[in-house]
XYZ file of C-alpha atoms in Angstrom:
475
model
C 93.514 -19.389 -73.231
C 92.223 -19.314 -69.686
C 88.867 -20.696 -70.839
C 90.596 -23.657 -72.502
C 92.542 -24.419 -69.363
C 89.347 -24.359 -67.299
C 87.583 -26.748 -69.682
C 90.519 -29.171 -69.615
C 90.601 -29.085 -65.860
C 86.860 -29.761 -65.723
C 87.123 -32.732 -68.090
C 89.908 -34.203 -66.002
C 87.749 -33.834 -62.951
C 84.833 -35.609 -64.686
C 87.007 -38.539 -65.764
C 88.688 -38.863 -62.380
C 88.103 -42.316 -60.751
C 87.264 -40.613 -57.491
C 84.110 -39.061 -58.985
C 80.820 -41.071 -58.999
C 78.501 -41.360 -62.010
C 76.320 -38.286 -62.690
C 77.977 -36.231 -59.951
C 78.253 -32.461 -60.068
C 81.540 -30.729 -59.437
C 81.939 -27.028 -58.823
C 85.324 -25.529 -58.311
C 85.091 -22.852 -55.646
C 87.791 -20.265 -55.493
C 88.332 -17.124 -53.534
C 86.867 -14.605 -55.944
C 89.540 -11.948 -55.700
C 88.960 -10.659 -59.220
C 86.309 -10.500 -61.915
C 88.415 -12.910 -63.954
C 88.318 -15.533 -61.207
C 84.543 -15.218 -60.765
C 84.031 -15.725 -64.495
C 86.113 -18.873 -64.560
C 84.267 -20.175 -61.507
C 80.851 -19.795 -63.160
C 81.974 -21.549 -66.350
C 83.390 -24.632 -64.648
C 79.931 -26.023 -63.750
C 79.341 -29.600 -64.991
C 75.772 -30.850 -65.630
C 74.508 -34.248 -64.454
C 73.385 -37.013 -66.837
C 69.754 -35.876 -66.651
C 70.640 -32.272 -67.460
C 69.790 -30.737 -64.108
C 71.916 -28.614 -61.824
C 72.054 -29.897 -58.269
C 71.278 -27.348 -55.575
C 74.408 -26.240 -53.717
C 74.799 -27.842 -50.349
C 74.585 -25.364 -47.501
C 77.719 -25.342 -45.394
C 75.782 -23.868 -42.461
C 74.480 -26.911 -40.602
C 72.632 -24.576 -38.273
C 69.974 -24.199 -41.003
C 69.148 -27.917 -40.810
C 68.384 -27.854 -37.089
C 66.391 -24.623 -37.332
C 64.084 -25.664 -40.159
C 63.768 -29.408 -39.657
C 60.291 -29.227 -38.028
C 58.903 -26.848 -40.655
C 60.104 -29.050 -43.554
C 58.766 -32.329 -42.180
C 55.420 -31.397 -40.596
C 52.954 -29.688 -42.968
C 50.743 -26.864 -41.687
C 48.005 -28.091 -39.352
C 45.238 -26.686 -41.614
C 46.374 -29.021 -44.414
C 46.038 -32.033 -42.106
C 42.566 -31.100 -40.901
C 40.721 -30.134 -44.126
C 37.697 -32.422 -44.531
C 35.814 -30.918 -47.469
C 36.034 -27.964 -49.854
C 34.139 -26.646 -52.851
C 31.912 -23.885 -54.196
C 28.553 -23.011 -52.548
C 26.239 -20.011 -52.481
C 26.683 -18.100 -49.184
C 24.761 -15.310 -47.479
C 25.610 -13.831 -44.066
C 22.361 -12.759 -42.370
C 23.590 -11.869 -38.869
C 26.826 -10.573 -37.386
C 27.202 -10.726 -33.607
C 23.416 -10.902 -33.236
C 22.806 -7.909 -35.527
C 20.635 -8.708 -38.537
C 22.185 -8.118 -41.961
C 20.688 -7.674 -45.394
C 20.753 -10.993 -47.224
C 23.232 -10.862 -50.087
C 24.053 -14.098 -51.911
C 27.543 -14.642 -53.334
C 29.569 -17.589 -54.577
C 32.240 -18.708 -52.104
C 34.888 -21.405 -51.986
C 34.083 -23.202 -48.706
C 36.833 -25.007 -46.787
C 35.653 -27.245 -43.913
C 38.164 -28.358 -41.303
C 37.566 -30.297 -38.111
C 36.557 -27.226 -36.096
C 35.954 -24.295 -38.452
C 34.739 -23.171 -41.868
C 36.604 -20.675 -44.020
C 35.019 -18.665 -46.841
C 37.139 -17.654 -49.857
C 36.054 -15.641 -52.897
C 37.966 -18.089 -55.097
C 39.544 -21.505 -54.722
C 41.858 -21.722 -51.726
C 45.055 -22.136 -53.773
C 44.269 -19.092 -55.929
C 43.190 -17.105 -52.875
C 46.415 -17.860 -51.017
C 48.551 -16.892 -54.018
C 46.628 -13.650 -54.624
C 46.054 -12.731 -50.978
C 47.424 -9.378 -49.873
C 49.348 -9.051 -46.631
C 46.978 -8.817 -43.676
C 43.883 -10.039 -45.547
C 42.434 -13.241 -44.154
C 39.408 -15.339 -45.206
C 36.247 -15.117 -43.129
C 36.280 -17.913 -40.573
C 33.443 -19.541 -38.616
C 34.113 -21.425 -35.358
C 31.903 -24.544 -35.303
C 32.293 -25.198 -31.575
C 28.814 -24.849 -30.052
C 27.287 -23.954 -33.439
C 23.857 -25.104 -34.646
C 22.904 -26.260 -38.137
C 19.392 -26.692 -39.537
C 17.499 -26.618 -42.803
C 16.069 -23.161 -43.434
C 13.658 -23.380 -46.322
C 11.628 -20.515 -44.878
C 14.648 -18.159 -44.955
C 14.891 -18.009 -48.757
C 12.921 -18.653 -51.915
C 15.868 -20.724 -53.143
C 15.828 -24.470 -52.725
C 18.286 -26.532 -50.659
C 19.126 -23.863 -48.078
C 20.490 -24.575 -44.604
C 21.585 -22.217 -41.826
C 24.601 -22.234 -39.510
C 24.286 -20.239 -36.266
C 27.308 -19.686 -34.012
C 27.498 -18.964 -30.306
C 28.867 -15.501 -31.124
C 25.594 -14.565 -32.855
C 26.738 -14.976 -36.468
C 24.347 -16.631 -38.926
C 25.095 -17.917 -42.424
C 22.940 -19.430 -45.168
C 24.517 -21.974 -47.543
C 22.828 -23.189 -50.724
C 23.313 -25.269 -53.863
C 20.851 -26.198 -56.597
C 22.310 -29.720 -56.772
C 20.629 -31.953 -54.170
C 23.402 -34.455 -53.479
C 26.034 -31.717 -53.130
C 24.104 -29.750 -50.502
C 23.206 -32.955 -48.633
C 26.868 -33.988 -48.502
C 27.806 -30.566 -47.152
C 24.996 -30.594 -44.570
C 26.049 -33.986 -43.189
C 29.771 -33.111 -43.266
C 29.256 -29.879 -41.288
C 26.770 -31.516 -38.896
C 29.214 -34.357 -38.181
C 31.994 -31.825 -37.556
C 29.779 -29.905 -35.095
C 28.683 -33.105 -33.331
C 32.308 -34.110 -32.751
C 33.121 -30.805 -31.059
C 32.296 -29.930 -27.440
C 29.267 -27.677 -26.927
C 31.310 -25.394 -24.663
C 33.956 -23.468 -26.678
C 36.209 -23.283 -23.600
C 36.173 -27.052 -23.040
C 39.669 -28.586 -22.741
C 38.646 -31.459 -25.028
C 38.622 -28.919 -27.844
C 42.405 -29.313 -28.152
C 42.498 -33.095 -27.728
C 42.647 -33.785 -31.447
C 45.467 -31.277 -31.922
C 47.382 -32.916 -29.073
C 47.092 -36.355 -30.727
C 48.505 -35.039 -33.971
C 51.387 -33.297 -32.244
C 52.207 -36.430 -30.253
C 52.254 -38.760 -33.272
C 54.203 -36.259 -35.365
C 56.865 -35.925 -32.649
C 57.338 -39.706 -32.457
C 57.687 -40.067 -36.221
C 60.074 -37.133 -36.360
C 62.296 -38.638 -33.647
C 62.736 -41.946 -35.508
C 63.079 -40.293 -38.936
C 65.893 -37.982 -37.870
C 67.728 -40.255 -35.452
C 70.520 -40.918 -37.925
C 70.768 -37.255 -38.989
C 71.124 -36.125 -35.379
C 74.185 -38.292 -34.900
C 75.926 -36.588 -37.835
C 75.252 -33.058 -36.588
C 77.514 -31.000 -34.346
C 77.031 -31.539 -30.589
C 75.468 -28.115 -29.976
C 72.989 -28.541 -32.864
C 72.096 -32.079 -31.838
C 71.391 -30.903 -28.279
C 69.036 -28.162 -29.553
C 66.951 -30.544 -31.679
C 66.822 -33.316 -29.075
C 65.586 -30.823 -26.471
C 62.642 -29.854 -28.668
C 61.708 -33.457 -29.454
C 61.938 -34.737 -25.884
C 60.067 -31.671 -24.617
C 57.050 -32.990 -26.574
C 57.470 -36.401 -24.919
C 57.424 -34.798 -21.471
C 54.113 -33.094 -22.371
C 52.658 -36.526 -23.124
C 53.783 -37.805 -19.729
C 52.172 -34.813 -17.977
C 48.867 -35.378 -19.776
C 48.892 -39.052 -18.807
C 49.244 -38.070 -15.142
C 46.334 -35.620 -15.468
C 44.254 -38.323 -17.137
C 44.974 -40.718 -14.263
C 43.937 -38.132 -11.652
C 40.717 -37.332 -13.520
C 39.891 -41.032 -13.697
C 40.280 -41.363 -9.913
C 38.138 -38.275 -9.356
C 35.350 -39.574 -11.612
C 35.230 -42.953 -9.846
C 34.799 -41.169 -6.490
C 32.309 -38.534 -7.633
C 28.766 -38.571 -6.159
C 25.846 -39.964 -8.141
C 23.557 -37.775 -10.241
C 20.670 -38.477 -7.879
C 22.711 -37.240 -4.889
C 23.639 -34.025 -6.682
C 20.013 -33.446 -7.651
C 18.847 -34.002 -4.065
C 21.368 -31.429 -2.847
C 20.195 -28.963 -5.487
C 23.605 -28.796 -7.207
C 22.179 -30.100 -10.484
C 18.705 -29.091 -11.566
C 16.501 -30.898 -14.038
C 16.581 -29.368 -17.500
C 13.600 -28.263 -19.586
C 15.373 -27.969 -22.919
C 16.751 -31.292 -24.107
C 14.614 -33.446 -21.793
C 12.011 -35.935 -22.957
C 8.515 -34.494 -23.235
C 6.986 -37.037 -20.860
C 9.746 -36.345 -18.295
C 9.009 -32.608 -18.272
C 5.259 -33.247 -18.009
C 5.648 -35.751 -15.161
C 7.839 -33.290 -13.266
C 5.215 -30.540 -13.681
C 2.263 -32.902 -13.122
C 0.751 -31.831 -16.440
C 0.344 -33.069 -20.021
C 1.514 -29.795 -21.612
C 4.847 -28.181 -20.556
C 4.466 -24.891 -18.712
C 7.035 -23.187 -20.944
C 5.041 -24.061 -24.079
C 1.907 -22.503 -22.563
C 3.816 -19.350 -21.559
C 5.249 -18.851 -25.045
C 1.883 -19.375 -26.732
C 0.210 -16.946 -24.351
C 2.853 -14.269 -25.065
C 2.579 -14.687 -28.840
C -1.216 -14.532 -28.803
C -1.061 -11.402 -26.636
C 1.350 -9.355 -28.792
C 2.483 -11.321 -31.830
C -0.488 -12.421 -33.944
C -0.204 -9.387 -36.235
C 3.613 -9.381 -36.496
C 4.915 -9.835 -40.035
C 6.669 -13.206 -40.476
C 5.857 -14.521 -37.018
C 7.631 -17.912 -36.532
C 9.416 -17.462 -39.884
C 11.735 -14.636 -38.800
C 14.537 -15.652 -36.423
C 15.206 -13.852 -33.160
C 18.608 -12.917 -31.756
C 20.361 -16.208 -30.988
C 22.281 -14.833 -27.995
C 19.039 -13.587 -26.398
C 17.315 -16.901 -27.140
C 20.165 -18.744 -25.414
C 19.806 -16.431 -22.430
C 16.090 -17.264 -22.225
C 16.925 -20.955 -22.534
C 19.385 -20.708 -19.637
C 16.823 -19.005 -17.374
C 14.205 -21.666 -18.138
C 16.658 -24.496 -17.459
C 17.654 -22.933 -14.125
C 13.971 -22.892 -13.125
C 14.147 -19.182 -12.473
C 10.875 -17.276 -12.438
C 10.060 -16.430 -16.048
C 8.141 -13.320 -17.057
C 7.875 -13.048 -20.830
C 6.350 -9.572 -20.477
C 9.729 -8.312 -19.250
C 11.369 -5.728 -21.532
C 14.334 -8.005 -22.290
C 11.915 -10.316 -24.152
C 10.137 -7.513 -25.991
C 11.233 -8.944 -29.366
C 8.495 -11.528 -29.967
C 10.790 -13.361 -32.408
C 12.981 -14.300 -29.419
C 9.973 -16.000 -27.797
C 8.995 -17.854 -30.980
C 12.647 -18.822 -31.549
C 12.869 -20.286 -28.041
C 9.642 -22.242 -28.556
C 10.930 -23.714 -31.817
C 14.235 -24.544 -30.105
C 12.395 -26.380 -27.327
C 10.667 -28.680 -29.830
C 13.830 -29.043 -31.939
C 15.913 -30.165 -28.945
C 13.481 -32.840 -27.761
C 15.401 -36.158 -27.759
C 12.321 -37.662 -29.424
C 10.192 -35.281 -31.527
C 6.576 -34.355 -30.761
C 5.537 -36.971 -33.349
C 7.274 -40.047 -31.848
C 9.729 -41.978 -33.996
C 7.535 -45.085 -33.866
C 4.707 -43.119 -35.536
C 6.743 -41.474 -38.298
C 6.221 -44.076 -41.026
C 2.521 -44.428 -40.152
C 1.932 -40.681 -40.539
C 3.816 -40.710 -43.856
C 1.696 -43.607 -45.144
C -1.454 -41.747 -44.049
C -0.551 -38.576 -45.977
C 0.112 -40.678 -49.100
C -3.502 -41.929 -49.266
C -5.318 -40.723 -52.382
C -8.751 -40.147 -50.847
C -8.764 -36.891 -48.848
C -11.351 -37.972 -46.267
C -9.539 -41.266 -45.699
C -6.343 -39.299 -45.179
C -7.990 -37.156 -42.480
C -9.555 -40.119 -40.674
C -6.272 -42.065 -40.675
C -4.334 -39.159 -39.194
C -7.063 -38.535 -36.612
C -6.865 -42.177 -35.558
C -3.050 -41.945 -35.208
C -3.292 -38.776 -33.104
C -5.688 -40.482 -30.680
C -3.158 -43.323 -30.206
C -0.349 -40.955 -29.193
C 0.807 -40.762 -25.525
C -1.162 -38.089 -23.582
C 1.734 -35.573 -23.360
C 2.319 -35.760 -27.119
C -1.367 -35.631 -28.018
C -2.292 -32.775 -25.679
C 0.789 -30.679 -26.493
C 0.124 -31.210 -30.189
C -3.474 -30.083 -29.769
C -2.481 -26.913 -27.899
C 0.263 -26.048 -30.404
C -1.786 -26.570 -33.577
C -4.747 -24.776 -31.996
C -2.428 -21.807 -31.462
C -1.142 -21.995 -35.051
C -4.693 -21.856 -36.434
C -4.958 -18.415 -34.780
C -1.797 -17.380 -36.609
C -3.313 -18.497 -39.923
C -6.505 -16.559 -39.157
C -4.389 -13.360 -39.164
C -2.538 -14.276 -42.361
C -3.593 -11.033 -44.059
C -1.470 -9.134 -41.505
C 1.311 -11.525 -40.517
C 1.671 -13.071 -44.016
C 1.943 -16.573 -42.540
C -0.222 -19.008 -44.464
C -0.897 -22.665 -43.681
C 1.828 -23.631 -46.151
C 4.365 -21.260 -44.547
C 3.745 -22.666 -41.068
C 3.930 -26.202 -42.448
C 7.392 -25.439 -43.839
C 8.529 -24.002 -40.486
C 7.131 -26.682 -38.159
C 7.074 -29.812 -40.335
C 10.775 -30.810 -39.979
C 10.840 -29.576 -36.346
C 7.925 -31.690 -35.077
C 8.204 -34.727 -37.343
C 11.392 -36.521 -38.394
C 12.700 -40.031 -38.961
C 14.924 -41.637 -36.351
C 17.502 -42.583 -38.993
C 17.742 -40.349 -42.061
C 18.685 -43.165 -44.416
C 16.240 -42.310 -47.207
C 15.791 -39.245 -49.347
C 15.701 -36.225 -47.036
C 14.051 -34.054 -49.676
C 11.135 -36.502 -50.002
C 10.777 -36.737 -46.216
C 10.694 -32.953 -45.984
C 7.780 -32.810 -48.450
C 5.750 -35.288 -46.370
C 6.640 -33.481 -43.112
C 5.320 -30.201 -44.509
C 2.174 -31.808 -45.906
C 1.310 -33.495 -42.592
C 1.705 -30.223 -40.678
C -0.396 -28.365 -43.284
C -3.204 -30.937 -43.151
C -3.360 -30.874 -39.350
C -3.637 -27.085 -39.496
C -6.253 -26.889 -42.241
C -8.345 -29.729 -40.761
C -7.700 -28.986 -37.083
C -11.358 -29.143 -36.019
C -11.865 -32.560 -37.638
C -8.662 -34.100 -36.278
C -8.682 -32.705 -32.732
C -12.376 -31.886 -32.246
C -14.026 -28.497 -32.092
C -13.996 -28.052 -28.317
C -11.849 -25.235 -26.956
C -9.007 -25.764 -24.478
């Protein structure tokens, strides 16, 4: 009988003129008995679409506490630029070499880091145990380069971080690996070289500022409906963000005034506060400063390698410790007295790594941009002798610093090849290592894989036919 009464009461409620179409009514009683609770649960009325509306929370405090979390998605979701499966191998951890072990990873690229998952990110997050986090790589100050010599697999590039970690990424599909290479390189280029730089957080600040403005307008009406104490709490948080913006604008104004009054670069150089760099400077600039046609650092590295590295297995192919290489780079740039026989440079791979870095960081490569297409056309010629003569003619037209440095370097590499039975570095191996480093197009608009083939072939030919191209006289 009680059930019938409840149903009648519910039907009256549904037909009441005060109730809107499709509304849900729930009669809430003080559940003093099991009988009352049963009648309460059976007086639920469904909407027209057959769904039960979620009960409205009577605690308005929940709205003010969770409003930011519900509106603004996690920052990682806003910053993801690319994700997908690639082959990954970690070959160094904090400067310590690791055994190469390839595995398939789901790679997630954001604006300033890469995360490695064993499965797709959504599956990984749902299956992840408490405390387990994906391996993360900070791209700030990192370096990316093609590393064909590091693996027998094709389409391999390497990422090296300032903390001494090194990763190899690979895919058999050309366009996929090229897209990843450019995406990661663009992400690195957008970041400051110094991990502690304040501009590192500029992008995050922009997002927070825009999100705060949108949130203020979106919830303006809701704030008015809330209780005074809740409204005060939310408004404090929103306007606190606005005050941060005002503070940053004042800092920006002060920095602008400081920059306009700062001394010129020439004045700082004359006072010795800023010294000319070796790494990252144009080849002709370094040579003019040293009154030579071959940089002193290049000669020192070659001398050290020929003294104690000609017989070393994988010379120029094996990478040295990145942190030690950076230390050597810093000393050279500070024009401190350099002694490569010192015990801290006893690993010859550090010396060869620094030499490769010097050529890689030249603003214009050893083979000038204006000569790139001409060297490529020369290597395409069918007749072998014509190919040699054309390249010899191009070498003679190069600026003296480029021509003389090239002659010294390739002369040194011929001595490496002569010891190939011990160091296992053939002409082809050295061509793979030095081709992309010494010779590259100014704008990589064409097929990078095709360019890489020509780069390697040009380096190989100049090694195998060194005496014909540069002459047989010794330096």
